[in-house]
């Protein structure tokens, strides 16, 4: 079977050309229907080859996040020179390439008027009148209400007690406290309030290369919050990946991935609490890295190895320790992710049968979510965000798993009569999951930046599926349902605009592609070919396969002024 050959030999023992040859030798792997594209063309459209160096620029300094908005999991270019990092088949970029392959004139319509602004970024303030800052205890409360239960890195009592005891001279602790304040200020305000920058720049001098040279648990925790949450909020996915990787290495050096040989009964209460904090830090890093990597199409590099990672799962410290329950559930979910991630990295073309086997694992996890967690969510506001995220990530992983098979079917212009039953099941499941994700986001998001920021990312992912369907299968019986789903997403982006930097521009991207799908439906085929020929000379400048298009550089949203007095009208919302 071709799949076995690919798994056994890829990628080290056979070249890309040899793998393409294997694909061409057994067309039955995709079904007996002879598609209009060769295997080489199919692979080229959906999987990037490093024909040139990948580069990117995601530096935080001197950039206005309101102007530098892009969606991290959608693989969109962030830098002025439009360079990008490597993104595989599970990224949104693969869908965009397929849309353009199916309807070449879509490129023209989407790029129409899309000249990139050359205006430089304005400098972000690093210091501001303290009277305009949000109250620090309010930020700490917001962190433990909206952020902590998803990532219970920090013992809640410590920030409160140390903050009340006055200024500290301990550099690792200063870094950790200010990263807690950074995320807490985001959780308690709207997208127009940038207090988080002030807290981040307080932490920044204590999170340097020098700090990586001294092993402290607080340093690991500070970097975990920076790489696992804050940099994703700022739409810096590659920098976030680098920082999270460094934090994982530090955690390993501290032995956080190992369980003590002695039984916990021999330790004092303080020692047991310390070990529990180390366990949670390790598993939080494991989950943060898995969640961030799921939609980038990159290998896990051995993140999960049950033979060498012996740390026990978190244990609840008291009846109100909801973070332990959430983290235990998330860890079991994240153990599935690396296997799927590595499978796509080895060979991007995966059989329908194997997809369904992985999907069974994900469904089994969902069926085993503790009933206690479901019951507690309705009663505790602090569980609203983590439980909503858990459901959305569950749907998103299933979506990422099924999506490549949908892309292949669209490229081959297959109809239902020639598809094998398993392939039809995967394609239908992918579209159903996309619709369910839109409904889940509509039901679970609430007016809070932590909720809206993640909801926008997941909503964008899901909405690309019905958009693709309008290009690939414009006469499908479910076209009306797809349009309703897209329009629901557009409405949700509008609702989330005040609580997400990316919501407005994500809406613009979806609306522009939606409009292009209507033009593609009414445009003659000959006109598509003519437009494609006219744009061939711009291929390297606008759409090289090795790079991502910056969809968020539309002129009407490109010039965003960053005012120094932005904190004056800060929106203050109590957590809860």
XYZ file of C-alpha atoms in Angstrom:
576
model
C 0.000 0.000 0.000
C 1.304 3.437 -0.935
C 0.685 4.834 2.548
C 3.012 2.249 4.084
C 5.747 3.074 1.576
C 5.449 6.764 2.382
C 5.518 6.276 6.143
C 8.417 3.829 6.053
C 10.584 5.835 3.698
C 9.677 9.503 4.141
C 11.340 11.846 4.454
C 14.917 10.672 4.910
C 15.389 7.744 2.513
C 13.504 9.001 -0.534
C 13.692 12.326 -2.301
C 10.737 14.592 -3.008
C 10.859 13.498 -6.665
C 10.765 9.818 -5.665
C 7.763 10.424 -3.397
C 5.963 12.194 -6.252
C 6.788 9.218 -8.451
C 5.194 6.885 -5.918
C 2.103 9.060 -5.856
C 1.829 8.850 -9.619
C 2.293 5.076 -9.667
C -0.815 4.337 -7.573
C -3.673 6.684 -8.442
C -6.100 4.292 -6.731
C -4.970 5.782 -3.402
C -7.157 8.773 -4.241
C -9.865 6.683 -5.897
C -10.134 5.434 -9.463
C -11.198 8.793 -10.864
C -8.371 10.297 -13.001
C -8.148 13.879 -11.765
C -7.152 16.797 -13.975
C -3.864 17.435 -12.116
C -0.747 15.336 -11.880
C 0.428 14.184 -8.434
C 3.357 16.573 -8.709
C 1.005 19.503 -9.305
C -1.241 18.445 -6.442
C 1.654 18.213 -3.997
C 3.051 21.536 -5.183
C -0.290 23.272 -4.581
C -0.775 22.082 -1.026
C 2.689 21.511 0.438
C 5.531 24.010 0.378
C 9.025 23.039 -0.682
C 11.996 25.077 0.590
C 13.063 26.246 -2.845
C 14.389 29.383 -1.185
C 15.139 30.460 2.339
C 12.171 31.184 4.605
C 12.473 34.437 6.499
C 10.239 36.508 8.760
C 10.313 39.539 11.022
C 8.155 39.436 14.150
C 10.093 41.751 16.424
C 7.883 43.356 19.055
C 9.755 46.638 19.488
C 8.677 49.728 17.537
C 5.566 48.126 16.048
C 1.964 49.104 16.511
C -0.126 45.954 16.969
C -3.199 47.742 15.673
C -1.442 48.206 12.327
C 0.451 44.910 12.423
C -2.670 42.769 12.732
C -2.629 39.304 11.272
C -3.915 35.988 12.397
C -1.213 33.674 13.723
C -2.796 30.316 12.924
C -3.813 31.432 9.441
C -0.210 31.645 8.209
C -0.463 35.237 7.028
C 2.641 37.370 6.411
C 3.470 39.821 9.167
C 6.554 41.687 7.958
C 6.943 44.657 5.630
C 8.918 42.687 3.041
C 6.232 39.939 2.952
C 8.619 37.188 3.971
C 7.202 34.195 5.753
C 8.154 31.161 7.747
C 7.528 27.579 6.683
C 3.882 26.529 6.935
C 2.692 23.049 5.983
C -0.464 21.444 4.697
C -2.431 22.042 7.894
C -2.133 25.831 7.577
C -4.723 28.173 6.080
C -2.215 29.071 3.364
C -2.862 25.682 1.753
C -6.562 26.555 1.363
C -5.725 29.892 -0.258
C -3.442 28.159 -2.768
C -6.189 25.691 -3.663
C -8.749 28.484 -4.151
C -6.414 30.266 -6.550
C -5.702 27.013 -8.403
C -9.430 26.339 -8.818
C -10.373 29.919 -9.774
C -7.260 31.760 -11.019
C -9.109 35.057 -11.400
C -9.869 35.017 -7.678
C -6.323 36.243 -7.176
C -7.078 39.366 -9.191
C -10.310 40.150 -7.375
C -8.832 39.618 -3.921
C -5.665 41.564 -4.692
C -7.563 44.389 -6.398
C -6.542 47.596 -4.633
C -4.375 45.619 -2.222
C -1.181 47.656 -2.563
C 0.864 47.440 0.581
C 1.291 50.560 2.658
C 4.899 51.692 2.972
C 4.277 53.796 6.052
C 6.615 52.820 8.895
C 5.274 51.527 12.168
C 4.989 54.084 14.895
C 6.758 53.482 18.142
C 4.900 51.804 20.980
C 5.182 53.646 24.316
C 7.344 51.966 26.931
C 6.469 54.263 29.775
C 3.362 56.205 30.628
C 1.799 58.069 33.495
C 1.113 55.498 36.199
C -2.161 57.232 37.009
C -3.558 56.014 33.688
C -2.678 52.374 34.270
C -5.209 49.776 35.318
C -5.114 48.829 38.981
C -2.609 45.999 39.411
C -4.716 43.964 41.812
C -7.596 44.224 39.356
C -5.287 42.764 36.694
C -4.184 39.954 39.021
C -7.818 39.112 39.759
C -8.637 39.134 36.038
C -5.703 36.825 35.279
C -6.885 34.213 37.747
C -10.497 34.569 36.603
C -10.026 34.387 32.817
C -6.535 32.989 32.097
C -5.345 30.802 34.952
C -7.709 27.837 34.606
C -6.613 27.273 31.012
C -2.933 27.424 31.982
C -2.566 26.963 35.770
C 1.155 27.741 35.840
C 1.224 29.909 38.920
C 0.244 29.259 42.522
C -2.466 31.891 42.948
C -1.502 32.822 46.494
C 2.040 33.899 45.563
C 1.322 36.861 43.256
C -1.234 38.209 45.672
C 0.996 37.964 48.749
C 4.152 39.231 47.048
C 2.304 42.090 45.408
C 0.926 43.199 48.766
C 4.358 42.938 50.399
C 5.746 45.719 48.202
C 8.479 46.026 45.534
C 10.654 42.974 44.936
C 14.308 42.778 43.874
C 14.169 39.181 42.626
C 14.555 39.387 38.817
C 12.755 36.097 37.939
C 9.861 37.080 40.179
C 9.628 40.587 38.636
C 9.415 38.971 35.189
C 6.684 36.548 36.269
C 4.578 39.119 38.139
C 4.616 41.534 35.222
C 3.687 38.834 32.719
C 0.720 37.968 34.961
C -0.189 41.671 34.973
C 0.268 41.803 31.187
C -2.267 39.058 30.506
C -4.512 40.243 33.327
C -4.716 43.739 31.841
C -5.772 42.194 28.522
C -8.439 40.125 30.284
C -9.936 43.127 32.081
C -10.042 45.648 29.207
C -11.075 46.015 25.584
C -8.862 46.005 22.487
C -8.350 49.777 22.574
C -6.636 49.642 25.965
C -2.905 48.990 25.670
C -1.903 48.888 29.335
C -0.406 45.498 28.660
C 2.519 47.151 26.874
C 3.598 48.925 30.026
C 3.585 45.736 32.071
C 5.358 43.853 29.285
C 8.151 46.419 29.089
C 8.578 46.129 32.838
C 9.081 42.380 32.443
C 11.241 42.642 29.331
C 14.602 43.600 30.964
C 14.273 40.516 33.177
C 13.652 38.141 30.228
C 16.854 38.374 28.224
C 19.383 35.883 26.899
C 21.176 36.280 30.198
C 18.074 35.137 32.069
C 18.104 31.912 30.029
C 21.492 31.156 31.508
C 20.154 30.830 35.072
C 17.618 28.134 35.828
C 14.662 29.413 37.874
C 11.109 28.083 37.858
C 9.726 31.642 37.827
C 11.755 32.384 34.683
C 10.297 29.323 32.965
C 6.789 30.401 33.970
C 7.330 33.959 32.739
C 8.587 32.699 29.366
C 5.654 30.262 29.195
C 3.176 33.127 29.527
C 5.155 35.213 27.034
C 5.517 32.505 24.371
C 2.352 30.576 25.057
C -0.085 33.468 25.312
C 1.110 37.056 24.970
C 3.073 36.775 21.719
C 0.142 34.972 20.124
C -2.086 37.835 21.222
C 0.378 40.153 19.437
C 0.269 37.865 16.368
C 3.910 36.781 16.595
C 3.598 32.985 16.105
C 7.205 32.266 15.148
C 8.671 34.299 17.983
C 6.155 32.603 20.293
C 7.311 29.189 19.085
C 10.958 30.061 19.701
C 10.261 31.373 23.223
C 8.079 28.391 24.141
C 10.792 26.054 22.875
C 13.347 27.785 25.091
C 10.998 27.497 28.076
C 10.532 23.771 27.405
C 14.309 23.258 27.336
C 14.691 25.156 30.614
C 11.919 23.078 32.179
C 13.693 19.887 31.135
C 16.953 21.190 32.589
C 15.099 21.775 35.869
C 13.760 18.207 35.746
C 10.134 19.360 35.607
C 9.248 16.525 33.228
C 10.201 13.898 35.841
C 8.309 12.629 38.857
C 10.310 12.440 42.137
C 11.394 8.925 43.045
C 10.232 9.359 46.656
C 6.576 9.171 47.598
C 4.888 12.501 48.238
C 4.170 11.544 51.872
C 7.835 12.021 52.798
C 7.805 15.688 51.731
C 6.638 18.699 53.682
C 3.557 20.602 52.564
C 5.729 23.304 51.006
C 7.788 20.722 49.118
C 4.664 18.984 47.820
C 3.300 22.325 46.617
C 6.597 23.047 44.881
C 6.542 19.705 43.067
C 2.925 20.241 42.060
C 3.812 23.660 40.627
C 6.670 22.117 38.639
C 4.349 19.433 37.239
C 1.788 22.016 36.199
C 4.432 24.190 34.606
C 5.641 21.257 32.528
C 2.182 20.181 31.388
C 1.124 23.758 30.659
C 4.155 24.164 28.399
C 3.326 20.864 26.724
C -0.244 22.001 26.030
C 0.674 25.539 24.971
C 3.179 24.245 22.423
C 0.747 21.629 21.089
C -2.115 24.091 20.697
C 0.083 26.623 18.893
C 1.627 24.068 16.531
C -1.531 22.260 15.469
C -2.319 24.537 12.534
C 1.197 25.411 11.363
C 2.035 22.086 9.684
C 5.383 21.606 11.444
C 6.820 18.508 13.183
C 6.514 18.240 16.957
C 10.225 17.391 17.381
C 9.450 14.767 20.002
C 7.332 16.900 22.303
C 5.509 13.834 23.641
C 7.454 10.708 24.614
C 5.683 8.631 27.282
C 8.879 6.685 27.934
C 10.901 9.690 29.072
C 8.237 12.040 30.475
C 7.213 10.657 33.858
C 5.679 13.730 35.535
C 2.312 12.906 37.069
C -0.782 14.749 35.948
C -1.891 17.689 38.115
C -3.703 17.036 41.379
C -6.375 19.374 42.739
C -5.123 21.227 45.805
C -8.627 22.052 47.040
C -12.273 21.732 45.863
C -12.039 25.096 44.086
C -8.904 24.147 42.139
C -10.611 24.027 38.757
C -7.329 24.589 36.938
C -6.151 21.071 37.824
C -9.284 19.523 36.290
C -8.979 21.622 33.121
C -5.269 20.890 32.746
C -5.655 17.127 33.207
C -8.326 17.111 30.506
C -6.229 19.285 28.181
C -3.144 17.098 28.610
C -5.015 14.007 27.443
C -6.217 15.951 24.415
C -2.733 17.259 23.627
C -1.258 13.762 23.698
C -3.204 13.085 20.499
C -2.055 16.222 18.687
C 1.679 15.494 18.222
C 0.952 12.184 16.468
C -1.266 13.925 13.909
C 1.223 16.768 13.582
C 4.152 14.418 12.914
C 2.101 12.321 10.503
C 1.416 15.347 8.308
C 5.052 16.449 8.569
C 6.323 13.051 7.337
C 4.070 12.893 4.279
C 1.303 15.449 3.757
C -0.981 13.182 1.719
C -2.795 10.973 4.200
C -5.414 8.302 3.453
C -9.065 8.665 4.442
C -8.868 5.505 6.511
C -6.001 6.860 8.574
C -7.811 10.170 9.037
C -10.850 8.343 10.395
C -8.652 6.351 12.792
C -7.171 9.553 14.229
C -10.633 11.107 14.372
C -11.835 8.158 16.445
C -9.142 8.963 19.022
C -10.311 12.585 19.232
C -13.970 11.553 19.553
C -13.029 9.126 22.311
C -11.314 11.937 24.217
C -14.406 14.140 23.913
C -16.651 11.368 25.239
C -14.407 11.019 28.303
C -14.424 14.668 29.429
C -15.270 14.533 33.146
C -18.940 15.154 33.812
C -17.797 17.191 36.802
C -16.209 19.716 34.463
C -19.360 20.036 32.379
C -21.434 20.604 35.520
C -19.012 23.112 37.048
C -18.886 25.262 33.913
C -22.496 26.354 34.351
C -21.835 27.507 37.926
C -18.369 29.104 37.775
C -17.534 32.119 35.576
C -13.819 31.265 35.723
C -14.519 28.067 33.749
C -16.375 29.790 30.941
C -13.266 30.681 28.897
C -11.264 27.443 29.361
C -14.246 25.171 28.673
C -15.239 27.156 25.597
C -11.667 26.990 24.333
C -11.514 23.269 25.009
C -14.566 22.608 22.843
C -13.335 24.885 20.052
C -9.869 23.300 20.020
C -11.470 19.869 19.873
C -13.426 20.904 16.777
C -10.402 22.662 15.284
C -8.123 19.622 15.581
C -10.745 17.494 13.823
C -11.018 20.195 11.157
C -7.253 20.288 10.603
C -7.202 16.491 10.390
C -9.902 16.240 7.708
C -9.017 19.349 5.698
C -6.166 17.975 3.524
C -8.445 15.316 2.080
C -10.957 18.039 1.193
C -8.179 20.037 -0.498
C -7.149 17.059 -2.640
C -10.746 16.446 -3.687
C -11.162 20.112 -4.635
C -7.943 20.126 -6.646
C -9.038 17.033 -8.549
C -12.484 18.545 -9.189
C -14.066 15.303 -8.036
C -17.784 14.773 -7.803
C -19.535 12.557 -5.293
C -20.127 9.700 -7.723
C -16.430 8.880 -8.075
C -15.416 9.242 -4.446
C -14.867 6.235 -2.220
C -17.217 5.988 0.819
C -14.441 6.738 3.336
C -13.317 9.770 1.368
C -16.887 11.038 1.129
C -17.238 10.587 4.885
C -14.073 12.607 5.596
C -15.135 15.451 3.288
C -18.653 15.614 4.728
C -17.234 15.498 8.260
C -14.859 18.372 7.512
C -17.708 20.577 6.314
C -19.944 19.604 9.227
C -17.177 20.424 11.726
C -16.678 23.845 10.142
C -20.371 24.622 10.545
C -20.366 23.300 14.121
C -17.367 25.508 14.969
C -19.178 28.651 13.838
C -22.146 27.656 15.982
C -19.894 26.878 18.960
C -18.111 30.230 18.733
C -21.460 32.024 18.513
C -22.632 30.217 21.633
C -19.521 30.325 23.816
C -17.694 33.605 23.157
C -18.340 36.531 25.500
C -17.263 40.158 25.747
C -13.753 39.628 27.000
C -10.474 39.834 25.098
C -9.265 36.379 26.164
C -12.468 34.856 24.819
C -12.739 36.989 21.661
C -9.060 36.782 20.680
C -9.141 32.979 20.555
C -12.644 32.901 19.063
C -11.551 35.052 16.100
C -8.686 32.673 15.295
C -10.881 29.582 15.403
C -13.739 31.257 13.540
C -11.433 32.281 10.711
C -10.165 28.709 10.420
C -13.689 27.319 10.214
C -15.043 29.915 7.784
C -12.413 29.100 5.160
C -14.073 25.698 4.609
C -17.428 26.961 3.275
C -15.547 29.683 1.362
C -13.513 26.971 -0.359
C -16.727 25.083 -1.122
C -18.188 28.078 -2.968
C -15.213 27.967 -5.348
C -14.839 24.205 -5.716
C -18.464 23.095 -5.714
C -20.726 26.083 -6.498
C -23.687 23.844 -7.407
C -23.575 21.707 -4.258
C -26.877 21.102 -2.483
C -25.523 22.751 0.695
C -24.392 26.025 -0.906
C -27.183 27.962 0.847
C -26.077 26.512 4.199
C -22.458 27.481 3.468
C -23.479 31.034 2.672
C -25.460 31.264 5.895
C -22.436 30.033 7.852
C -20.160 32.599 6.195
C -22.601 35.424 6.845
C -22.934 34.321 10.461
C -19.141 34.538 10.775
C -19.128 38.038 9.288
C -21.708 39.059 11.882
C -19.644 37.508 14.690
C -16.512 39.340 13.563
C -18.498 42.568 13.833
C -19.619 41.666 17.352
C -16.062 40.865 18.466
C -14.433 43.944 16.965
C -14.130 45.812 20.276
C -12.506 42.803 21.945
C -10.074 41.573 19.294
C -7.384 43.381 17.324
C -7.799 40.907 14.461
C -11.606 40.787 14.232
C -12.118 43.747 11.889
C -9.450 42.694 9.426
C -10.425 39.051 9.603
C -13.891 40.167 8.578
C -12.411 42.120 5.687
C -10.522 39.057 4.465
C -13.580 36.804 4.635
C -15.788 39.421 2.956
C -13.286 39.930 0.139
C -12.988 36.189 -0.570
C -16.762 35.798 -0.271
C -17.234 38.509 -2.882
C -14.644 36.833 -5.110
C -16.535 33.540 -4.909
C -19.617 35.203 -6.375
C -17.563 36.654 -9.219
C -15.976 33.257 -9.832
C -19.425 31.673 -10.093
C -20.575 34.117 -12.758
C -17.277 34.488 -14.626
C -16.765 32.447 -17.822
C -13.919 29.926 -17.797
C -12.192 31.660 -20.701
C -12.144 34.888 -18.732
C -10.480 33.082 -15.828
C -7.710 31.829 -18.093
C -7.256 35.283 -19.623
C -6.927 36.903 -16.216
C -4.458 34.224 -15.130
C -2.255 34.964 -18.149
C -2.352 38.686 -17.433
C -1.127 38.081 -13.863
C 1.613 35.547 -14.645
C 4.293 38.241 -14.627
C 3.313 39.203 -11.058
C 3.580 35.637 -9.713
C 6.889 36.094 -7.920
C 5.923 39.463 -6.472
C 2.437 38.625 -5.193
C 1.965 34.886 -4.904
C 5.136 32.751 -4.798
C 4.330 29.334 -3.422
C 7.065 29.748 -0.847
C 5.523 32.841 0.729
C 2.320 33.927 2.467
C 0.166 36.758 1.225
C -0.527 39.504 3.729
C -4.292 39.609 3.414
C -4.551 42.281 6.074
C -2.903 45.097 4.127
C -6.058 46.437 2.490
C -5.750 50.227 2.104
C -8.825 51.107 4.087
C -7.347 49.374 7.143
C -3.624 49.791 6.531
C -2.993 53.166 8.118
C -3.759 52.974 11.811
C -2.571 55.810 14.048
C -1.147 54.800 17.414
C -1.801 57.607 19.857
C 0.332 58.195 22.917
C -2.759 59.017 24.961
C -4.529 55.756 24.129
C -4.894 54.849 27.793
C -6.966 57.903 28.622
C -10.182 56.267 27.480
C -9.410 52.797 28.786
C -12.410 50.562 29.050
C -12.553 49.039 32.484
C -14.465 45.807 32.953
C -14.584 43.852 36.158
C -13.827 40.158 35.739
C -16.656 37.775 36.045
